[in-house]
XYZ file of C-alpha atoms in Angstrom:
711
model
C 4.104 26.625 63.131
C 7.755 27.707 63.093
C 9.626 25.090 65.137
C 6.405 23.504 66.428
C 6.864 20.370 64.302
C 10.373 19.939 65.694
C 9.127 20.141 69.280
C 6.256 17.734 68.655
C 8.507 15.140 67.069
C 11.030 15.433 69.900
C 8.315 14.537 72.415
C 6.749 11.770 70.299
C 10.097 10.104 69.627
C 10.926 10.121 73.344
C 7.770 8.183 74.206
C 8.420 5.783 71.315
C 11.894 4.990 72.659
C 10.483 4.677 76.185
C 7.820 2.226 74.978
C 10.377 -0.003 73.241
C 12.659 0.051 76.277
C 9.728 -0.947 78.499
C 8.947 -3.846 76.164
C 12.468 -5.264 76.162
C 13.923 -4.029 79.465
C 12.798 -4.314 83.067
C 12.379 -1.008 84.886
C 12.093 -2.642 88.315
C 15.112 -4.966 88.340
C 17.734 -3.497 86.012
C 20.150 -0.768 86.993
C 19.153 2.837 86.393
C 22.457 3.517 84.666
C 21.804 0.756 82.124
C 18.275 1.928 81.426
C 19.307 5.561 81.070
C 22.191 4.794 78.705
C 20.058 2.555 76.488
C 17.150 5.006 76.450
C 19.420 7.895 75.507
C 21.059 5.921 72.682
C 17.743 4.742 71.212
C 16.193 8.184 71.606
C 18.996 9.982 69.765
C 18.959 7.490 66.891
C 15.192 7.650 66.449
C 15.408 11.425 66.670
C 17.814 11.578 63.717
C 15.465 9.438 61.633
C 12.345 11.490 62.384
C 13.904 14.959 62.114
C 15.843 14.411 58.871
C 12.760 14.849 56.568
C 12.174 18.278 58.144
C 15.769 19.183 57.380
C 15.275 18.144 53.725
C 12.123 20.262 53.257
C 13.772 23.273 54.932
C 16.822 22.893 52.659
C 14.613 22.802 49.542
C 12.898 26.007 50.650
C 16.274 27.684 51.193
C 17.358 26.562 47.723
C 14.227 28.161 46.283
C 15.033 31.459 48.002
C 18.622 31.369 46.711
C 17.451 30.674 43.156
C 15.049 33.602 43.247
C 17.752 35.951 44.510
C 20.136 34.821 41.791
C 17.439 35.153 39.157
C 16.626 38.697 40.269
C 20.304 39.699 40.206
C 21.150 38.046 36.889
C 19.786 39.674 33.670
C 17.821 37.585 31.247
C 19.611 35.989 28.351
C 18.543 37.479 25.039
C 18.739 35.220 22.061
C 18.240 36.866 18.699
C 16.382 34.982 16.076
C 18.170 35.787 12.834
C 15.472 34.379 10.571
C 12.530 36.337 11.953
C 14.356 39.290 13.406
C 12.420 38.922 16.660
C 14.077 38.604 20.051
C 13.051 35.989 22.549
C 13.710 36.402 26.240
C 14.376 33.047 27.958
C 14.987 32.703 31.648
C 18.065 30.815 32.716
C 16.037 28.563 35.071
C 12.378 27.951 35.876
C 11.812 29.940 39.053
C 8.504 30.092 40.941
C 6.773 33.400 41.484
C 6.970 33.040 45.271
C 8.643 30.643 47.708
C 6.164 29.540 50.349
C 7.512 28.392 53.668
C 6.788 24.773 54.552
C 4.508 24.141 57.495
C 7.422 22.515 59.332
C 9.972 25.220 58.571
C 12.790 25.407 61.111
C 14.438 28.838 61.571
C 18.063 29.410 60.673
C 20.675 28.456 63.236
C 18.612 25.781 65.009
C 19.326 22.697 62.897
C 23.176 22.958 62.861
C 23.297 23.222 66.651
C 20.710 20.471 67.004
C 22.570 18.047 64.719
C 25.907 18.828 66.349
C 24.575 18.046 69.841
C 22.733 14.885 68.747
C 25.546 13.471 66.630
C 28.440 14.000 69.023
C 26.411 12.817 72.007
C 25.549 9.589 70.192
C 29.168 9.074 69.146
C 30.429 9.553 72.692
C 27.877 7.027 73.849
C 28.695 4.352 71.286
C 32.493 4.610 71.326
C 33.260 5.538 74.942
C 30.461 5.336 77.497
C 28.335 2.361 76.422
C 31.255 -0.111 76.112
C 32.427 0.921 79.569
C 28.903 0.701 81.021
C 28.443 -2.664 79.329
C 31.492 -4.147 81.039
C 30.549 -2.440 84.311
C 27.046 -3.950 84.335
C 28.293 -7.431 83.404
C 31.043 -7.420 86.012
C 30.620 -9.619 89.055
C 32.443 -7.284 91.423
C 30.980 -6.417 94.797
C 32.078 -2.780 94.927
C 32.100 0.155 92.560
C 35.899 0.247 92.499
C 36.224 -3.399 91.476
C 33.609 -3.001 88.747
C 35.348 0.076 87.319
C 38.690 -1.737 87.351
C 37.223 -4.733 85.512
C 35.556 -2.478 82.922
C 38.784 -0.603 82.214
C 40.761 -3.820 81.746
C 38.168 -5.309 79.393
C 38.017 -2.140 77.258
C 41.773 -1.568 77.012
C 42.031 -3.568 73.773
C 38.817 -1.987 72.541
C 40.088 1.566 72.963
C 43.490 0.606 71.568
C 41.848 -0.443 68.308
C 40.284 3.014 67.993
C 43.641 4.686 68.456
C 45.228 2.393 65.862
C 42.614 3.174 63.207
C 42.656 6.896 63.883
C 46.460 6.931 63.885
C 46.575 5.169 60.521
C 44.273 7.746 58.959
C 46.285 10.523 60.575
C 49.519 9.186 59.087
C 47.876 8.987 55.664
C 46.885 12.637 55.805
C 50.302 13.693 57.109
C 52.121 11.902 54.266
C 50.268 13.909 51.616
C 51.540 17.505 51.821
C 48.622 18.894 49.832
C 46.347 18.078 52.757
C 46.603 20.587 55.558
C 45.909 19.394 59.070
C 43.630 21.504 61.189
C 40.910 20.832 63.708
C 38.146 20.726 61.098
C 39.983 18.166 58.993
C 40.833 16.030 62.013
C 37.169 16.094 62.956
C 36.239 15.024 59.424
C 38.730 12.145 59.591
C 37.101 10.874 62.793
C 33.609 11.148 61.306
C 34.743 9.382 58.133
C 36.257 6.513 60.101
C 33.084 6.062 62.141
C 30.822 6.220 59.078
C 33.019 3.770 57.169
C 32.739 1.202 59.961
C 28.976 1.804 60.174
C 28.456 1.546 56.393
C 30.315 -1.772 56.309
C 27.892 -3.273 58.850
C 24.911 -1.375 57.427
C 25.056 -3.067 54.022
C 25.245 -6.510 55.636
C 22.195 -5.956 57.824
C 20.187 -4.184 55.134
C 20.841 -6.934 52.582
C 19.323 -9.449 54.989
C 16.346 -7.288 55.952
C 15.359 -6.329 52.389
C 14.613 -9.986 51.610
C 13.689 -11.450 54.983
C 11.018 -8.920 55.982
C 8.788 -9.376 52.875
C 9.347 -13.131 52.971
C 8.390 -13.355 56.656
C 5.054 -11.638 56.000
C 4.420 -13.901 53.018
C 5.160 -17.005 55.091
C 2.965 -15.765 57.937
C 0.031 -15.590 55.551
C 0.086 -19.422 55.379
C -1.172 -20.760 58.695
C 0.075 -24.302 58.036
C 3.644 -23.188 57.408
C 3.564 -20.899 60.433
C 2.252 -23.697 62.677
C 4.966 -26.111 61.524
C 7.623 -23.492 62.178
C 6.160 -22.934 65.652
C 6.475 -26.683 66.370
C 10.126 -26.429 65.369
C 10.655 -23.451 67.679
C 9.017 -25.330 70.552
C 11.415 -28.236 70.224
C 14.453 -25.955 70.077
C 13.249 -23.821 72.973
C 12.567 -26.913 75.080
C 16.197 -27.951 74.628
C 17.382 -24.497 75.602
C 14.993 -24.432 78.566
C 16.309 -27.756 79.870
C 19.870 -26.546 79.394
C 19.163 -23.342 81.322
C 17.559 -25.276 84.189
C 20.527 -27.633 84.371
C 22.942 -24.708 84.310
C 20.996 -22.994 87.077
C 21.067 -26.153 89.194
C 24.833 -26.427 88.810
C 25.403 -22.788 89.728
C 23.042 -22.993 92.708
C 24.850 -26.097 93.947
C 28.122 -24.244 93.823
C 26.574 -21.284 95.627
C 25.223 -23.634 98.288
C 28.645 -25.140 98.931
C 30.263 -21.731 99.209
C 27.466 -20.487 101.458
C 27.864 -23.420 103.826
C 31.638 -23.040 103.999
C 31.595 -19.309 104.785
C 29.692 -18.562 107.997
C 28.234 -15.315 109.286
C 31.376 -14.116 111.051
C 33.593 -14.445 107.967
C 34.724 -11.181 106.285
C 33.510 -12.461 102.889
C 30.044 -13.284 104.201
C 28.623 -9.999 102.900
C 29.655 -11.029 99.399
C 27.856 -14.337 99.840
C 24.726 -12.467 100.931
C 24.948 -10.350 97.781
C 25.071 -13.506 95.668
C 22.164 -15.057 97.549
C 19.990 -12.022 96.890
C 20.418 -12.656 93.154
C 19.226 -16.264 93.470
C 15.578 -17.338 93.046
C 13.422 -17.247 96.157
C 13.007 -21.025 96.497
C 16.768 -21.538 96.390
C 17.259 -18.819 98.986
C 14.885 -20.627 101.360
C 16.702 -23.935 100.893
C 20.110 -22.404 101.527
C 18.949 -20.417 104.537
C 17.919 -23.479 106.560
C 21.471 -24.604 107.327
C 22.891 -21.191 108.171
C 21.707 -20.724 111.739
C 25.017 -21.676 113.357
C 28.067 -19.642 114.278
C 31.562 -20.983 113.796
C 34.962 -19.493 114.351
C 36.768 -19.752 111.030
C 40.133 -19.108 112.705
C 40.007 -22.391 114.583
C 39.669 -24.515 111.445
C 42.058 -24.843 108.594
C 39.457 -24.774 105.867
C 40.187 -23.460 102.383
C 37.934 -20.499 101.658
C 37.315 -19.051 98.197
C 38.966 -15.795 97.257
C 37.138 -12.590 96.440
C 38.041 -13.013 92.769
C 36.429 -16.450 92.614
C 33.346 -15.071 94.386
C 33.130 -12.290 91.788
C 33.225 -14.927 89.051
C 30.517 -16.907 90.832
C 28.451 -13.747 91.182
C 28.680 -13.147 87.441
C 27.688 -16.738 86.694
C 24.713 -16.485 89.043
C 23.379 -13.341 87.371
C 23.728 -14.905 83.937
C 22.143 -18.243 84.930
C 19.138 -16.643 86.642
C 18.562 -14.226 83.757
C 18.735 -17.003 81.183
C 16.425 -19.271 83.177
C 13.794 -16.548 83.568
C 14.028 -15.624 79.892
C 13.543 -19.166 78.612
C 10.666 -19.743 81.030
C 8.781 -16.663 79.843
C 9.539 -17.410 76.188
C 8.234 -20.938 76.658
C 4.914 -19.663 77.961
C 4.600 -17.078 75.174
C 5.420 -19.642 72.491
C 2.875 -22.064 73.951
C 0.192 -19.382 73.744
C 1.128 -18.702 70.131
C 1.019 -22.411 69.253
C -2.365 -22.887 70.936
C -3.704 -19.888 69.035
C -2.456 -21.201 65.686
C -4.065 -24.576 66.336
C -7.302 -22.799 67.231
C -7.122 -20.898 63.943
C -6.661 -24.164 62.038
C -9.711 -25.657 63.782
C -11.904 -22.575 63.304
C -11.214 -22.302 59.574
C -13.730 -25.097 58.937
C -16.262 -23.792 61.440
C -19.762 -23.172 60.052
C -20.831 -20.838 62.866
C -18.260 -18.204 61.776
C -17.418 -17.390 65.384
C -13.947 -17.863 66.779
C -13.785 -20.409 69.624
C -10.714 -20.627 71.852
C -9.530 -23.896 73.362
C -8.840 -22.294 76.722
C -10.400 -19.353 78.468
C -8.241 -16.201 78.539
C -6.250 -15.646 81.708
C -7.460 -12.041 81.963
C -11.081 -10.862 81.737
C -11.951 -9.337 78.354
C -11.918 -5.566 78.094
C -14.344 -3.241 76.381
C -12.539 -3.677 73.053
C -13.138 -7.459 73.063
C -16.698 -7.137 74.299
C -17.960 -4.508 71.864
C -15.604 -4.294 68.866
C -13.445 -7.415 68.586
C -16.288 -9.892 69.020
C -15.930 -13.630 68.239
C -17.485 -13.061 64.790
C -15.073 -10.225 63.980
C -12.165 -12.282 65.282
C -13.149 -15.196 63.029
C -13.248 -13.030 59.896
C -9.903 -11.435 60.749
C -8.010 -14.586 61.757
C -9.454 -16.966 59.172
C -10.015 -14.738 56.123
C -8.701 -11.183 56.157
C -5.394 -11.548 57.964
C -3.746 -13.836 55.435
C -4.740 -11.594 52.500
C -3.553 -8.520 54.362
C -0.161 -10.138 54.934
C 0.104 -11.127 51.292
C -0.638 -7.613 50.043
C 1.808 -6.179 52.573
C 4.482 -8.657 51.456
C 4.035 -7.602 47.818
C 4.269 -3.893 48.699
C 7.394 -4.455 50.783
C 8.931 -6.499 47.978
C 8.439 -3.588 45.572
C 10.096 -1.271 48.074
C 13.010 -3.693 48.387
C 13.486 -3.806 44.622
C 13.437 0.008 44.476
C 16.055 0.222 47.233
C 18.365 -2.306 45.542
C 18.070 -0.487 42.191
C 18.705 2.905 43.775
C 21.706 1.635 45.750
C 23.320 0.484 42.501
C 22.568 3.677 40.505
C 22.464 6.573 42.990
C 25.837 7.938 41.785
C 24.375 8.677 38.322
C 23.037 12.251 38.177
C 22.642 12.634 34.403
C 20.378 10.838 33.780
C 18.860 10.414 37.239
C 18.424 6.671 37.767
C 17.706 6.537 41.497
C 13.945 6.110 41.915
C 13.836 7.972 45.203
C 15.733 10.918 43.680
C 13.189 11.018 40.848
C 10.282 11.147 43.304
C 11.847 13.936 45.363
C 12.753 16.012 42.283
C 9.218 15.709 40.924
C 7.832 17.025 44.197
C 10.526 19.706 44.320
C 9.309 21.240 41.037
C 5.925 22.051 42.570
C 7.392 22.702 46.026
C 4.946 20.286 47.602
C 6.634 20.148 50.992
C 4.140 17.791 52.559
C 4.713 15.221 49.811
C 8.475 15.678 50.129
C 8.407 15.048 53.871
C 6.109 12.048 53.558
C 8.235 10.512 50.776
C 11.413 11.072 52.787
C 9.894 9.706 55.963
C 8.487 6.549 54.319
C 11.784 5.861 52.547
C 14.031 6.322 55.561
C 11.534 4.499 57.781
C 11.659 1.467 55.476
C 15.454 1.532 55.450
C 15.548 1.760 59.252
C 13.026 -1.081 59.544
C 15.221 -3.353 57.409
C 18.305 -2.528 59.482
C 16.821 -2.263 62.994
C 14.633 -5.369 62.635
C 17.755 -7.339 61.791
C 19.390 -5.978 64.946
C 16.378 -7.160 66.959
C 16.328 -10.567 65.263
C 19.964 -11.586 65.263
C 21.297 -13.632 68.114
C 24.947 -14.139 68.941
C 24.723 -17.395 70.931
C 23.545 -16.348 74.410
C 25.649 -13.186 74.705
C 23.470 -10.889 72.607
C 19.737 -11.468 72.331
C 16.898 -8.930 72.470
C 13.989 -10.815 74.039
C 10.594 -9.116 74.500
C 8.401 -9.246 77.598
C 11.082 -7.572 79.789
C 13.553 -10.462 79.376
C 16.546 -8.698 77.775
C 19.655 -8.494 79.933
C 21.730 -5.355 80.469
C 24.534 -6.474 78.159
C 22.192 -6.931 75.173
C 20.370 -3.650 75.802
C 23.570 -1.640 75.784
C 24.975 -3.556 72.830
C 21.853 -2.675 70.819
C 22.304 0.979 71.781
C 25.883 0.835 70.505
C 24.753 -0.673 67.195
C 22.010 1.916 66.722
C 24.387 4.823 67.307
C 26.906 3.401 64.833
C 24.396 2.489 62.117
C 22.097 5.532 62.098
C 24.542 8.270 60.867
C 25.782 6.289 57.822
C 22.196 5.209 57.147
C 21.090 8.840 56.968
C 24.032 9.752 54.754
C 23.172 6.850 52.475
C 19.570 8.068 52.284
C 20.686 11.600 51.375
C 22.828 10.074 48.640
C 19.833 8.133 47.293
C 17.804 11.354 46.877
C 20.856 13.347 45.590
C 20.965 15.708 48.564
C 24.616 14.928 49.373
C 26.929 17.050 47.235
C 29.909 14.779 47.953
C 28.185 12.027 45.962
C 25.948 13.872 43.494
C 28.650 16.487 42.645
C 25.974 19.171 42.288
C 26.223 22.782 43.428
C 23.149 22.724 45.594
C 22.252 23.895 49.059
C 23.420 21.285 51.557
C 21.308 20.054 54.410
C 22.330 20.993 57.915
C 23.025 17.313 58.614
C 25.478 17.065 55.704
C 27.280 20.217 56.825
C 27.869 18.647 60.235
C 29.302 15.502 58.640
C 31.987 17.595 56.905
C 33.438 17.274 53.422
C 34.526 13.768 52.544
C 37.055 15.197 50.078
C 39.694 14.990 52.782
C 39.856 11.241 52.100
C 39.108 10.975 48.392
C 39.572 7.197 48.141
C 36.714 6.745 50.632
C 34.406 9.425 49.193
C 34.881 8.446 45.537
C 35.465 4.737 46.012
C 34.134 3.022 49.120
C 30.966 5.114 49.521
C 30.069 4.647 45.833
C 30.828 1.006 45.052
C 30.538 -0.814 48.352
C 26.685 -0.442 48.571
C 26.470 -2.390 45.295
C 27.338 -5.531 47.258
C 23.796 -5.422 48.585
C 22.739 -7.288 45.422
C 24.896 -10.290 46.330
C 23.674 -10.235 49.927
C 20.038 -10.187 48.813
C 20.628 -13.157 46.519
C 22.370 -15.075 49.310
C 19.488 -14.325 51.688
C 16.859 -15.325 49.123
C 18.433 -18.769 48.698
C 19.041 -19.079 52.478
C 22.764 -19.631 52.117
C 23.437 -18.408 55.642
C 20.812 -20.754 57.091
C 22.281 -23.709 55.213
C 25.807 -22.909 56.381
C 24.684 -22.673 60.008
C 22.854 -25.964 59.648
C 25.996 -27.633 58.329
C 27.977 -26.282 61.277
C 25.574 -27.924 63.732
C 23.262 -25.008 64.551
C 19.750 -26.305 64.022
C 17.833 -24.088 61.587
C 14.381 -24.430 60.085
C 14.695 -26.083 56.663
C 11.758 -27.864 55.089
C 13.801 -30.506 53.237
C 15.868 -31.664 56.185
C 15.391 -34.850 58.192
C 16.488 -33.227 61.432
C 13.915 -30.474 60.928
C 11.173 -33.099 60.511
C 12.228 -34.799 63.734
C 12.136 -31.520 65.628
C 8.693 -30.731 64.200
C 7.350 -34.073 65.439
C 8.940 -33.464 68.833
C 7.320 -30.028 69.002
C 3.907 -31.535 68.217
C 4.279 -34.030 71.043
C 5.403 -31.330 73.468
C 2.414 -29.160 72.579
C 0.042 -32.110 72.915
C 1.451 -32.835 76.359
C 1.106 -29.212 77.467
C -2.449 -29.131 76.138
C -3.407 -32.172 78.202
C -1.779 -30.684 81.276
C -3.574 -27.388 80.853
C -6.854 -29.189 80.158
C -6.572 -31.152 83.407
C -5.831 -27.959 85.310
C -8.816 -26.213 83.784
C -11.117 -29.191 84.500
C -10.010 -29.161 88.126
C -10.756 -25.475 88.400
C -14.200 -26.015 86.890
C -15.005 -28.804 89.345
C -13.919 -26.684 92.300
C -16.007 -23.802 91.009
C -19.068 -26.018 90.631
C -18.520 -27.412 94.145
C -18.394 -23.916 95.605
C -21.483 -22.876 93.694
C -23.428 -25.992 94.751
C -22.412 -26.265 98.394
C -21.309 -22.756 99.157
C -24.841 -21.612 100.089
C -25.310 -24.569 102.426
C -22.075 -23.835 104.231
C -23.004 -20.175 104.548
C -26.478 -21.016 105.901
C -24.999 -23.566 108.303
C -22.498 -21.062 109.589
C -25.248 -18.482 109.932
C -27.438 -20.885 111.973
C -24.530 -21.793 114.267
C -23.833 -18.121 114.832
C -27.482 -17.471 115.648
C -27.621 -20.367 118.118
C -24.483 -19.105 119.845
C -26.013 -15.665 120.106
C -29.147 -17.146 121.664
C -27.143 -19.148 124.190
C -25.093 -16.084 125.038
C -28.195 -13.979 125.531
C -29.780 -16.697 127.674
C -26.714 -17.020 129.901
C -26.477 -13.279 130.268
C -30.113 -13.174 131.296
C -29.558 -15.931 133.845
C -26.560 -14.182 135.301
C -28.527 -10.972 135.521
C -31.343 -12.676 137.360
C -28.888 -14.292 139.726
C -27.275 -11.003 140.503
C -30.547 -9.211 141.025
C -31.928 -12.026 143.298
C -29.075 -13.048 145.571
C -31.397 -15.040 147.850
C -32.652 -17.220 145.066
C -32.303 -20.938 145.729
C -29.522 -22.442 143.553
C -29.465 -25.879 145.046
C -29.553 -29.210 143.278
C -33.243 -28.906 142.636
C -32.861 -25.757 140.513
C -30.263 -25.670 137.756
C -28.056 -22.677 137.238
C -27.344 -21.681 133.612
C -23.940 -20.076 133.084
C -21.697 -19.684 130.012
C -18.012 -18.806 129.727
C -17.637 -15.214 128.588
C -14.258 -15.727 126.909
C -14.507 -16.644 123.212
C -11.040 -18.256 123.251
C -12.056 -20.591 126.099
C -15.248 -21.588 124.290
C -13.263 -22.401 121.155
C -10.830 -24.537 123.140
C -13.672 -26.481 124.792
C -15.398 -27.114 121.455
C -12.100 -28.214 119.916
C -11.510 -30.721 122.745
C -15.025 -32.068 122.503
C -14.785 -32.588 118.715
C -11.284 -34.079 118.761
C -11.138 -37.715 117.691
C -8.024 -39.901 117.660
C -6.629 -41.149 114.361
C -6.333 -44.927 114.367
C -3.679 -46.015 111.843
C -3.657 -49.646 113.032
C -7.354 -50.327 112.644
C -8.776 -52.774 110.176
C -10.015 -51.715 106.774
C -13.446 -50.156 107.239
C -16.491 -51.680 105.655
C -18.241 -49.949 102.808
C -21.574 -50.232 104.556
C -22.031 -47.220 106.791
C -24.879 -48.950 108.657
C -22.569 -51.669 109.934
C -20.707 -49.189 112.088
C -21.674 -48.690 115.678
C -23.317 -45.579 116.912
C -20.874 -42.789 117.672
C -18.074 -44.101 115.404
C -16.940 -42.547 112.129
C -15.057 -44.302 109.284
C -14.283 -41.682 106.662
C -11.025 -40.767 104.966
C -8.481 -41.247 107.732
C -10.830 -43.526 109.856
C -11.371 -41.322 112.826
C -12.759 -43.170 115.935
C -14.904 -41.424 118.484
C -14.104 -41.368 122.161
C -17.148 -43.414 123.148
C -16.284 -46.134 120.645
C -12.722 -46.408 121.921
C -13.925 -46.686 125.545
C -16.392 -49.480 124.749
C -13.716 -51.516 122.944
C -10.819 -50.960 125.281
C -10.463 -54.737 126.149
C -11.456 -56.205 122.792
C -7.908 -57.204 121.855
C -7.138 -58.899 125.217
């Protein structure tokens, strides 16, 4: 099993990152460079989280081997008992008889190289490549050169800030003569600066997630509260949807004007075609109707837009189309959720104990719904078990949050050990239960990552950064999330190692360091950060948790004009009522559509067999007539002297199917009389050969008999 666990986790984590990217990104429409950069950033961050428990168990095994070697080389301490005259031999430390390798043991030399490659690749992505790729993908340029130029200009201030921070730390080290500057110390300064920035943001996000995640599960256990909140979301999303449609109309109108002013022979016409390809299909058809002419732009003194203005229009078009598609898909998903919650509220009082949906599912049920997730099972889960499951999960997550807050405030204390996670790991370390150590480490770091990453997925910075599921996230948001992950994961892992007292820079213990800590370098180069910021700044998580519990951020945003869900607010009540009305309107619309489909289905089932039999009889009669005519022609050819005069008819039929169809079409054609009087309701009052249905078609014989009626 040596190294097998590492290989398995590398493969599993890759597919996990690929699954999340498929959920939020769009493999068919987005650029390959954007998808590759985001996938690589997410993959490296998830890899650090999943591999770190293996590094901890391997380090504990190495510490056991070192202790045994020291115990074998050091003689036992002999303490003489003066009262009894007996000597007692006491070992200096409790050492096991044998050190068993963990099942996931990683050989020496692999982890340092692995961590070095993963860490520096992620840092190059987050500080250099992803910001450049972000500006490149958002640029509205029409060529690679223009996009690169725009990206470099936008990131000039960004890169200048890095140089300023690094230069300040470099000057600090140079001022103190006791600190010698070499490549290792410069590398440590860069790592410290990056981790300091990441820890500052990490505490903010974690303080929100530690409270909001348990509270969200507790609120979701109450169907009434969840339904009211969904009404509120519907009203807000409807406003955003209308705004996106209006914005798209304005941008498309501007594109139409530019498209009509620049004809096919203009040098900038290829840029217009690039913009048109980004527009929706219906708008492309409307704009393409008036572009069939050819004009000489040199003969007219028209003012044409510049390439810079077209690049700006291109950028606006991409943003408007992306936002419109995102709000449209989110509207449909939120409607489905609201319909489902209303169905749950109706089925809670059902005596049949079988879940009944208001509308039939759009897709046919699979084997899971037919055999396992039956209507009875769905009723018990949705109406009984689900709410209790969410409540139990909320309580468990709340206990985890309390343990994290306590450990963040006391992890610097080693004697006595106050950090709960350090106590758990040290208890397992006494028995060298590697499986328990890895599971405890994985659950702890997974909970920390969930609190931080879920906040990254939930936050929304106006319309510039928003991770929307169902393939609706734009390239800018995908790459921005990759940047955040790469900046937050290394300080998160260092914070976790400090919680379990595996970081010697914080615990001040002479223990075997993990390979990850050795790559991070010694924080003693900057003592005010190692002994000050890293120790006391995480204590602010208590204040952030209190602020999140009392929804201070939500109240501040509401005061600033950003509508937030608050139960004791009049504006919230108005939006809830508006959401109810919107859902009621959509339900009626969907019900009418479904009733129409049912009527059409019944019509096809009732009259479909008659139409098929009628068509079959017509086909048989045509075949008989064809066979009869062929027989007549054969007889005529075989008997050339046969009398074909007026006394004996000659049966012939046109052999061409197209000619027969034309003749039948002319015979059945009836003129449409728009000036005729209103027809009578009695069909028997009409003359023979006339037809008064729908559009009041009149037969040819009827029109000939009444040709002089109006004279």
